mmCIF file with all atom_site columns, C-alpha atoms in Angstrom:
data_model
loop_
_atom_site.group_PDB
_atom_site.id
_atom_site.type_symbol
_atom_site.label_atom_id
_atom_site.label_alt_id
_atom_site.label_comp_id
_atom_site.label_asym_id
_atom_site.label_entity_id
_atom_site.label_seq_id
_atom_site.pdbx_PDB_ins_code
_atom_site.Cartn_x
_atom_site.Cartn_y
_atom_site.Cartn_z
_atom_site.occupancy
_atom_site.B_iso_or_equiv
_atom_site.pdbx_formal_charge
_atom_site.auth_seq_id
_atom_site.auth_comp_id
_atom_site.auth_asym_id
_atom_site.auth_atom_id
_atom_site.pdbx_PDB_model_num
ATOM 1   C CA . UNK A 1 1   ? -10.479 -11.424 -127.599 1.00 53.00 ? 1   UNK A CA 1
ATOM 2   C CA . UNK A 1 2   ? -11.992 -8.704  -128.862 1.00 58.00 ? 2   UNK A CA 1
ATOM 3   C CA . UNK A 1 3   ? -13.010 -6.613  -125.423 1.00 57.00 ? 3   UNK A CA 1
ATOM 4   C CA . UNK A 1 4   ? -9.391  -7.212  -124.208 1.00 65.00 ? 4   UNK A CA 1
ATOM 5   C CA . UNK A 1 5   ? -8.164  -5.584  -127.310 1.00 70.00 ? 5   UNK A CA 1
ATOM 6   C CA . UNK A 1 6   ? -5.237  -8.293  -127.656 1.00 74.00 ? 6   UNK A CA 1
ATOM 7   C CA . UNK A 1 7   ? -4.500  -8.782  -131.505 1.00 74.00 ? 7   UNK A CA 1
ATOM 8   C CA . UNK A 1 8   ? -3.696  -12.212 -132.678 1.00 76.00 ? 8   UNK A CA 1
ATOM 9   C CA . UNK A 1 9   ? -0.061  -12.206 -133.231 1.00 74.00 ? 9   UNK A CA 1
ATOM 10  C CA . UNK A 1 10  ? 0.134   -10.840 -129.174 1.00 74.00 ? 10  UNK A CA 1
ATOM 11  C CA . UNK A 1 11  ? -1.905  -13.564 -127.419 1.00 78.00 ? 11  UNK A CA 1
ATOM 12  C CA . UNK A 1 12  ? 1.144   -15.290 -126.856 1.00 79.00 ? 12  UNK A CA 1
ATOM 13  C CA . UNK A 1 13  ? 3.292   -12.445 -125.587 1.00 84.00 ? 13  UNK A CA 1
ATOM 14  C CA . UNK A 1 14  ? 0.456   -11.183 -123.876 1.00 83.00 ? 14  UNK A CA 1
ATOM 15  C CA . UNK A 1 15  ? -0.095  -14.626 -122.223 1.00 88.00 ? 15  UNK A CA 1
ATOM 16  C CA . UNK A 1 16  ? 3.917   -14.763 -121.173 1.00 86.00 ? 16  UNK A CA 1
ATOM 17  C CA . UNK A 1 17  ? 3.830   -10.978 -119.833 1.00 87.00 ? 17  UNK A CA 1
ATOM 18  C CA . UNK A 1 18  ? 0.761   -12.256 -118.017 1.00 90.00 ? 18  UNK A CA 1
ATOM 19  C CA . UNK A 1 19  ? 1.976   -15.722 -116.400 1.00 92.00 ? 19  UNK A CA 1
ATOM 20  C CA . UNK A 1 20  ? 5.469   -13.872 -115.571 1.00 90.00 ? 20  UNK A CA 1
ATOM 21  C CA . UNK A 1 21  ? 3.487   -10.598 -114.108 1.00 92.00 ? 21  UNK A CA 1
ATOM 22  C CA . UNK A 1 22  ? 1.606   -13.427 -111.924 1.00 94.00 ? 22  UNK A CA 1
ATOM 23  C CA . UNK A 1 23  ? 4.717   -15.798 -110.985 1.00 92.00 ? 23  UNK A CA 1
ATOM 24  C CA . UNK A 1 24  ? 6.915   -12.964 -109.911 1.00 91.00 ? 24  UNK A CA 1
ATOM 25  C CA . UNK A 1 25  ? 4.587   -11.121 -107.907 1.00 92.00 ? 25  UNK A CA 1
ATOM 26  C CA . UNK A 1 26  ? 3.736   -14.232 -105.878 1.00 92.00 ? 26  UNK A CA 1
ATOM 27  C CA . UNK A 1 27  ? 7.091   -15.352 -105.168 1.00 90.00 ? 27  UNK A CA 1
ATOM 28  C CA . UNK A 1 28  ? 8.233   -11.923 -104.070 1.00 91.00 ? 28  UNK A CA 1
ATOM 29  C CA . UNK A 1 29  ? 4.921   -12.080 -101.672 1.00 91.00 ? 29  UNK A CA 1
ATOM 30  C CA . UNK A 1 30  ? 6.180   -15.722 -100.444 1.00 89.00 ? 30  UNK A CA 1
ATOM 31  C CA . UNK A 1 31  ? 9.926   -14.389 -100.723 1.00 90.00 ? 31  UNK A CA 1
ATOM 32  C CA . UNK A 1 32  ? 9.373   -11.087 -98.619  1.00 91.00 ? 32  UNK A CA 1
ATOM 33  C CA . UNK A 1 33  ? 6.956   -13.287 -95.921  1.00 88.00 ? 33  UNK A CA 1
ATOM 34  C CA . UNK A 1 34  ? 9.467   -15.803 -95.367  1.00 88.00 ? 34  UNK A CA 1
ATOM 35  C CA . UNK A 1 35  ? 12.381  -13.830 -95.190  1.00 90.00 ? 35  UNK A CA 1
ATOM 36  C CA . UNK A 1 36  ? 10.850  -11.626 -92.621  1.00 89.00 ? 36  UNK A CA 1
ATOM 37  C CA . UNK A 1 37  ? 9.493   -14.724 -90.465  1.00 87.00 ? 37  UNK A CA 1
ATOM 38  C CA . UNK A 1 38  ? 12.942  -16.042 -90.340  1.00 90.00 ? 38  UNK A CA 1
ATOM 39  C CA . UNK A 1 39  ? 14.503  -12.788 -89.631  1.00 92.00 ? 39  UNK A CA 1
ATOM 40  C CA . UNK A 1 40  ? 12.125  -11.830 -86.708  1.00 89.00 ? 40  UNK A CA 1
ATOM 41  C CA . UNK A 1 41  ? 12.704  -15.747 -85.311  1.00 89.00 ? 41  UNK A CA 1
ATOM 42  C CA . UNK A 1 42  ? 16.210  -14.835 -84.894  1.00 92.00 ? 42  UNK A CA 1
ATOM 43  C CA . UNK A 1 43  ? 16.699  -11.396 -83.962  1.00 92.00 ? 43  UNK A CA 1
ATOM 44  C CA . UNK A 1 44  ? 14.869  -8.931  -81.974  1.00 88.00 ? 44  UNK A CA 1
ATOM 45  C CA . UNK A 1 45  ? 12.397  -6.530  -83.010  1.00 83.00 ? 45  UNK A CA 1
ATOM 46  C CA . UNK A 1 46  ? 14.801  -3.650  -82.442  1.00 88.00 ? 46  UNK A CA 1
ATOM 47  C CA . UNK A 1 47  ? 17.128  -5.579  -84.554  1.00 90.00 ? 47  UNK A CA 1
ATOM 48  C CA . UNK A 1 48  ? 14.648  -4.912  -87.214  1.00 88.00 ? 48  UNK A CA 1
ATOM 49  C CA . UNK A 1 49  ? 14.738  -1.191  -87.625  1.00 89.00 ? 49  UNK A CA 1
ATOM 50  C CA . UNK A 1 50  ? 18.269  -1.179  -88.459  1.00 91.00 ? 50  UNK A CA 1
ATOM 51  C CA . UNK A 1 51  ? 17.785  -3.945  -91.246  1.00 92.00 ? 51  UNK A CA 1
ATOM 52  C CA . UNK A 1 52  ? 15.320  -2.014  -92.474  1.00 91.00 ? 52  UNK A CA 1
ATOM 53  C CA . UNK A 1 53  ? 17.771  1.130   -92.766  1.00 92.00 ? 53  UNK A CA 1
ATOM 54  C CA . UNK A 1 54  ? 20.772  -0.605  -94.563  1.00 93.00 ? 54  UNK A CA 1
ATOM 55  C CA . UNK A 1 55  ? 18.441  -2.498  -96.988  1.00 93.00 ? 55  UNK A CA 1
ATOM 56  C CA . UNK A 1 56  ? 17.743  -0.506  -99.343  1.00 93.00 ? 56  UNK A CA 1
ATOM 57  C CA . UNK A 1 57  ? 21.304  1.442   -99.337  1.00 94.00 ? 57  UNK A CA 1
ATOM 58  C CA . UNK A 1 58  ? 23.097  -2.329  -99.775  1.00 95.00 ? 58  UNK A CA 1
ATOM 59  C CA . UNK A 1 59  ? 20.412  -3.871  -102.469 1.00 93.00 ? 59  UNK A CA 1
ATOM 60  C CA . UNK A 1 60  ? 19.932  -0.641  -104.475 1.00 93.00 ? 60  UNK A CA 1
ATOM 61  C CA . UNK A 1 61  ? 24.114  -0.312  -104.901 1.00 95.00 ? 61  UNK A CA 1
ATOM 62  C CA . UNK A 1 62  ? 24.102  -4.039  -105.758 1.00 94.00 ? 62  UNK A CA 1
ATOM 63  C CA . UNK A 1 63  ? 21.379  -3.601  -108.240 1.00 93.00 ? 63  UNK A CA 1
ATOM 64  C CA . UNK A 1 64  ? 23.105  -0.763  -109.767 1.00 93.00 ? 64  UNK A CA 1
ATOM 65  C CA . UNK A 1 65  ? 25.982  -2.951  -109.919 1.00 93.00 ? 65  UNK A CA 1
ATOM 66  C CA . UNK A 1 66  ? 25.150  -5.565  -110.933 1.00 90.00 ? 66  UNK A CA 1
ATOM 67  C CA . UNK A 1 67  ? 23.075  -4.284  -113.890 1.00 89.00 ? 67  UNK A CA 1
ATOM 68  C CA . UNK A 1 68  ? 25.985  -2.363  -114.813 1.00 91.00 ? 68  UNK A CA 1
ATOM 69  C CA . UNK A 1 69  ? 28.070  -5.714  -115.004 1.00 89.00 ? 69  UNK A CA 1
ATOM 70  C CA . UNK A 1 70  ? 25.534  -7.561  -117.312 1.00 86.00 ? 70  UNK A CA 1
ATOM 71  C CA . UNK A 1 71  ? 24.726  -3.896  -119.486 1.00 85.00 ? 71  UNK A CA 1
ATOM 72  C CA . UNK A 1 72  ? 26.080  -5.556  -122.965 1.00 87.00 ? 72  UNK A CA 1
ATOM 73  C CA . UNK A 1 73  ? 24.507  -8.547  -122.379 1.00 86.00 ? 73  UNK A CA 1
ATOM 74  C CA . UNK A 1 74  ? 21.183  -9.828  -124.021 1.00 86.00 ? 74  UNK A CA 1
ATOM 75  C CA . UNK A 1 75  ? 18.066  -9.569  -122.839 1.00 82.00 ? 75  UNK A CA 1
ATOM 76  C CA . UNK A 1 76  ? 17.899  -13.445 -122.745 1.00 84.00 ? 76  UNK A CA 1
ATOM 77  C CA . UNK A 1 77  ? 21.249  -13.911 -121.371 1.00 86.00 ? 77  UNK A CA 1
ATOM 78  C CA . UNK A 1 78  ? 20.435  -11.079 -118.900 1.00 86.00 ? 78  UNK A CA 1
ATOM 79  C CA . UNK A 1 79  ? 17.437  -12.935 -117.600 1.00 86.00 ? 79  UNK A CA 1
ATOM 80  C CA . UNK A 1 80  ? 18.426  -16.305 -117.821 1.00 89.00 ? 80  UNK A CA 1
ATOM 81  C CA . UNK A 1 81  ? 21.785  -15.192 -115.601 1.00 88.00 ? 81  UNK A CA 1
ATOM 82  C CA . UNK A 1 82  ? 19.537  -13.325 -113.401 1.00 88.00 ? 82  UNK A CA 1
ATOM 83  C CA . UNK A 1 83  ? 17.216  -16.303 -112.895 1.00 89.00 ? 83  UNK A CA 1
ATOM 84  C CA . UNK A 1 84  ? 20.058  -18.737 -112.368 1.00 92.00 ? 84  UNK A CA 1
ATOM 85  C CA . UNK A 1 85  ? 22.450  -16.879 -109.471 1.00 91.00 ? 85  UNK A CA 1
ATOM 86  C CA . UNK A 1 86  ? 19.005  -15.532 -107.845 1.00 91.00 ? 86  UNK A CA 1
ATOM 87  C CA . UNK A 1 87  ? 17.913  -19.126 -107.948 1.00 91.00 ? 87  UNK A CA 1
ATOM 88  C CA . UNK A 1 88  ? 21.535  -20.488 -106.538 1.00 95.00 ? 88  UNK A CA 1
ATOM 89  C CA . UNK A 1 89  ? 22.499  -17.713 -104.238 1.00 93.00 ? 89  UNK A CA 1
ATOM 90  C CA . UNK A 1 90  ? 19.048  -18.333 -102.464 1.00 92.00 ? 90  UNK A CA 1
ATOM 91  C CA . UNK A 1 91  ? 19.539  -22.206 -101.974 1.00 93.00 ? 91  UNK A CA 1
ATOM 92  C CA . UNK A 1 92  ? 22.984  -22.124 -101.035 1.00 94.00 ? 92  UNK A CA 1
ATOM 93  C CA . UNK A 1 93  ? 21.456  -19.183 -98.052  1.00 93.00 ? 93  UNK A CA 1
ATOM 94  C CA . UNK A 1 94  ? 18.619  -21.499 -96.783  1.00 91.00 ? 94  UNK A CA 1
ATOM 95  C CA . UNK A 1 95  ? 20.687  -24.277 -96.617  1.00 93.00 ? 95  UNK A CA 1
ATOM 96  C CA . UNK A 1 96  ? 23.220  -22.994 -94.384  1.00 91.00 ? 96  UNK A CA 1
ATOM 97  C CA . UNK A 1 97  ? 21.180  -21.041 -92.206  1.00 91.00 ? 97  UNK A CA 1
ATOM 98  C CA . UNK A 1 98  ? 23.262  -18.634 -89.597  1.00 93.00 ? 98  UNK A CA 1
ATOM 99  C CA . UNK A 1 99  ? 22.670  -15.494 -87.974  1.00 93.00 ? 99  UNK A CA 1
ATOM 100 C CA . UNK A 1 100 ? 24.472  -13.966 -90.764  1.00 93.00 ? 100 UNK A CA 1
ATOM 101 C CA . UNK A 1 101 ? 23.324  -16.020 -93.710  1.00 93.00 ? 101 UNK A CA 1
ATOM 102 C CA . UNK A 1 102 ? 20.093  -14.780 -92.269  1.00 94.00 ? 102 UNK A CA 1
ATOM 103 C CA . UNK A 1 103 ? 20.964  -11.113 -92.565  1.00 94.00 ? 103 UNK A CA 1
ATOM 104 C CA . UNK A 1 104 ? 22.453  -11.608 -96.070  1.00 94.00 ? 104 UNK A CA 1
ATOM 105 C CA . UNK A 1 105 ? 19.163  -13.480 -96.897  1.00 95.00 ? 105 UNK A CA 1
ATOM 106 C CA . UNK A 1 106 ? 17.169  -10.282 -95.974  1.00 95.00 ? 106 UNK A CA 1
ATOM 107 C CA . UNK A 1 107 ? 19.620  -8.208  -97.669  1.00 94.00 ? 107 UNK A CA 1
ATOM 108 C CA . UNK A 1 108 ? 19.148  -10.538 -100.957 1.00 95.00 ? 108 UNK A CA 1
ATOM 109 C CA . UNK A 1 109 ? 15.682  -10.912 -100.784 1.00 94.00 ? 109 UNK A CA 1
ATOM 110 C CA . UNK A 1 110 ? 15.283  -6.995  -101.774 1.00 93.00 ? 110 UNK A CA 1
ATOM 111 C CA . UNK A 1 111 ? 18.013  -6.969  -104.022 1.00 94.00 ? 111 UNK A CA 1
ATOM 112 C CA . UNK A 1 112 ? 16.441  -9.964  -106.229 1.00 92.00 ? 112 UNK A CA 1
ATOM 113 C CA . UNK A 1 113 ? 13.361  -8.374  -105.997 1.00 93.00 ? 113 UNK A CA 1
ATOM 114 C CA . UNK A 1 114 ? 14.543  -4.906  -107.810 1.00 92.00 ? 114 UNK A CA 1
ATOM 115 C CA . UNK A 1 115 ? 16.487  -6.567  -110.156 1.00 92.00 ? 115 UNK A CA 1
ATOM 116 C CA . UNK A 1 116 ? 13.834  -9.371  -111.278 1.00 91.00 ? 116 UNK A CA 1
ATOM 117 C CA . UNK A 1 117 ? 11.435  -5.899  -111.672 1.00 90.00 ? 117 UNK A CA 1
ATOM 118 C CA . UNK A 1 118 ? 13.896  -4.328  -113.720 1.00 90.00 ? 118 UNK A CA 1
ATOM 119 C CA . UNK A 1 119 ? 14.234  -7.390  -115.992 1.00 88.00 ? 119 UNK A CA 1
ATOM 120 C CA . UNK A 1 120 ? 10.475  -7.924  -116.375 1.00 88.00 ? 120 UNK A CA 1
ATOM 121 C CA . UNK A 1 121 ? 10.004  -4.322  -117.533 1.00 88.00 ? 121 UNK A CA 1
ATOM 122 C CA . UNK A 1 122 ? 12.982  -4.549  -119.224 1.00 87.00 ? 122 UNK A CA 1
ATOM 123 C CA . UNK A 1 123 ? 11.980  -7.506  -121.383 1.00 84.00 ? 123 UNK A CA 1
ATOM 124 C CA . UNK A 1 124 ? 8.094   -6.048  -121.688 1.00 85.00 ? 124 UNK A CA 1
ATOM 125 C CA . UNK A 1 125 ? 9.703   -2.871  -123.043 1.00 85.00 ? 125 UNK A CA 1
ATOM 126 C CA . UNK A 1 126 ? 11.259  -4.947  -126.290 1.00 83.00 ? 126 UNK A CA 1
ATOM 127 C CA . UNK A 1 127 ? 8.108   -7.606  -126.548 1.00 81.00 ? 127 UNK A CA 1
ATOM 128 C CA . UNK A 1 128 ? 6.152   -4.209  -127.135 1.00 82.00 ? 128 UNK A CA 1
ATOM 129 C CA . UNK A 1 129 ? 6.060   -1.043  -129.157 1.00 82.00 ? 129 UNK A CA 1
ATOM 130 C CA . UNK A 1 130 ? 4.341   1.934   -127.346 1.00 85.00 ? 130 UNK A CA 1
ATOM 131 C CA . UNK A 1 131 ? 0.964   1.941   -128.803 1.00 84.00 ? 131 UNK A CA 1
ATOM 132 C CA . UNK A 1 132 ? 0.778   -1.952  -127.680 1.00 83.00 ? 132 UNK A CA 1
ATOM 133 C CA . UNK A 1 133 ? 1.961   -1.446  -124.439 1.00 82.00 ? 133 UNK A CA 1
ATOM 134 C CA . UNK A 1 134 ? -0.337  1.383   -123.364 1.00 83.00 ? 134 UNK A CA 1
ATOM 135 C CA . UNK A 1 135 ? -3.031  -1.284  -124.289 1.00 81.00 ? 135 UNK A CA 1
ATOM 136 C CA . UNK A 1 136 ? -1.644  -4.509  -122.929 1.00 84.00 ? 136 UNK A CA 1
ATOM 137 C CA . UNK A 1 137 ? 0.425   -3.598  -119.952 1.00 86.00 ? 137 UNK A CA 1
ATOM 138 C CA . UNK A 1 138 ? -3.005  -3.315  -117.491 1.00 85.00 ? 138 UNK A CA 1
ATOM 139 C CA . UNK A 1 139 ? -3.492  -6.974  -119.128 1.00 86.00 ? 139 UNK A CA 1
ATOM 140 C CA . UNK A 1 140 ? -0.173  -8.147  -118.510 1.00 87.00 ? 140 UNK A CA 1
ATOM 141 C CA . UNK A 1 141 ? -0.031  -6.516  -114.501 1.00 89.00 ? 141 UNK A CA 1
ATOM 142 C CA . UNK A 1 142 ? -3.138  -7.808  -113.641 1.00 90.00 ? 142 UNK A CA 1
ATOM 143 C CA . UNK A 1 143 ? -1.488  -11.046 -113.831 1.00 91.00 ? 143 UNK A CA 1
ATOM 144 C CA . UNK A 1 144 ? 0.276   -9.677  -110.990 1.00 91.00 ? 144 UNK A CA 1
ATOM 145 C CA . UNK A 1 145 ? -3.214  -8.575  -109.031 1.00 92.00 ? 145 UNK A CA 1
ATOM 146 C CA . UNK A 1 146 ? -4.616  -11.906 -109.779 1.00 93.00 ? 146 UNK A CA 1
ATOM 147 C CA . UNK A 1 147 ? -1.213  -13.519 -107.946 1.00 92.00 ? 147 UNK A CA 1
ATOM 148 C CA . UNK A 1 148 ? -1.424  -10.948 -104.636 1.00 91.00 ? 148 UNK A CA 1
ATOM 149 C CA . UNK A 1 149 ? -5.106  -11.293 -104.552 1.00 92.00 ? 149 UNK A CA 1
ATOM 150 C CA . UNK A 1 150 ? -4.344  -15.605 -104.275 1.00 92.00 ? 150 UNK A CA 1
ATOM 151 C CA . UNK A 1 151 ? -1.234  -15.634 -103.140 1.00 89.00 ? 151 UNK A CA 1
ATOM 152 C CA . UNK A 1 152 ? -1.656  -13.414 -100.209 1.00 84.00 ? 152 UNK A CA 1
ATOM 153 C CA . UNK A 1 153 ? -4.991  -15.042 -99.524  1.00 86.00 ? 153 UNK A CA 1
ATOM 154 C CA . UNK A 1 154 ? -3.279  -18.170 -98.908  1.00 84.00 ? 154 UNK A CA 1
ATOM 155 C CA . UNK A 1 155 ? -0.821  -17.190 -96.376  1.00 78.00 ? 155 UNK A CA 1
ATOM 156 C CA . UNK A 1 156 ? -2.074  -17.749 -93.413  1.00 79.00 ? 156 UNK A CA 1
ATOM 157 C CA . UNK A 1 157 ? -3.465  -21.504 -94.725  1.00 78.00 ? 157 UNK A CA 1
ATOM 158 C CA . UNK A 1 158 ? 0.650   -21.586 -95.691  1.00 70.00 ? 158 UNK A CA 1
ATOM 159 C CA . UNK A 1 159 ? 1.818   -20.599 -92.143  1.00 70.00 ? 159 UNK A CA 1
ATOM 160 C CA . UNK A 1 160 ? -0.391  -22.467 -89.699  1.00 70.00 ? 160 UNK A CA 1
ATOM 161 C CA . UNK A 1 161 ? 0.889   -25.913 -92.179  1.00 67.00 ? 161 UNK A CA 1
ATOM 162 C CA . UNK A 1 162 ? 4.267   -24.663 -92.020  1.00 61.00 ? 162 UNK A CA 1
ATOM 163 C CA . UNK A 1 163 ? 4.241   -24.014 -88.213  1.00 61.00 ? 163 UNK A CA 1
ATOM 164 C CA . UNK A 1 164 ? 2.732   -27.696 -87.493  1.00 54.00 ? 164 UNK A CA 1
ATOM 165 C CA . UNK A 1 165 ? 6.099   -29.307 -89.169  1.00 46.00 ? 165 UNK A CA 1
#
């Protein structure tokens, strides 16, 4: 892959930066559209502003905290944890759906959105030196491109089957 300027021993960790770039970046476009579908179902649009004003106070002090809490963990624990409660904290939300589990939801969404970011970056930054990432990292985020580009292109195919059920 010599016009991509990827050296052997990288294609792998090139290829993981790449996939995860593209996985996250969809889900957070499938996360953030569902979240605010629900949300706007159940509450008004004036509802809506003040969400939008205690969102990023709440989920920025949680993500401080909560990367705090997990600071002397490793990076696999780290994002294996962060994975797993994002992953269990969402289910348990969607599957007891209330006007506040709503609220929380939209809270959450933002929340695991920073703090997946952080541990992306966070894992790219050891996976690379700085000479490899100032070559690779367009690579790897136009995984992320590629996902908004499909992903987004698909939601309104997604919504009109969702709406019919």
């Amino acid at each position: 892959m010599s016009f991509l300027k990827i050296k052997e021993n990288e294609y792998l960790s090139t290829f993981y930066g790449f996939m995860y770039s593209f996985i996250i970046v969809g889900f957070f476009i499938v996360t953030k559209s569902f979240r605010d579908s629900l949300f706007l179902n159940n509450f008004t649009k004036s509802d809506l502003s003040y969400i939008y004003l205690f969102t990023p106070i709440i989920s920025g002090l949680l993500v401080w905290i909560t990367l705090l809490a997990v600071k002397k963990k490793t990076l696999f624990k780290k994002s294996l944890l962060t994975h797993l409660v994002i992953c269990v904290i969402s289910i348990i939300l969607l599957n007891h759906l209330s006007p506040a589990s709503i609220v929380i939801y939209y809270i959450f969404v933002e929340f695991h959105i920073g703090l997946i970011a952080i541990v992306f970056w966070d894992v790219l930054s050891e996976s690379f030196n700085n000479r490899q990432a100032k070559r690779l990292f367009t690579i790897i985020t136009s995984g992320g491109f590629l996902s908004a580009l499909i992903v987004g292109s698909t939601l309104p195919i997604l919504s009109k089957y969702f709406s019919q059920t």
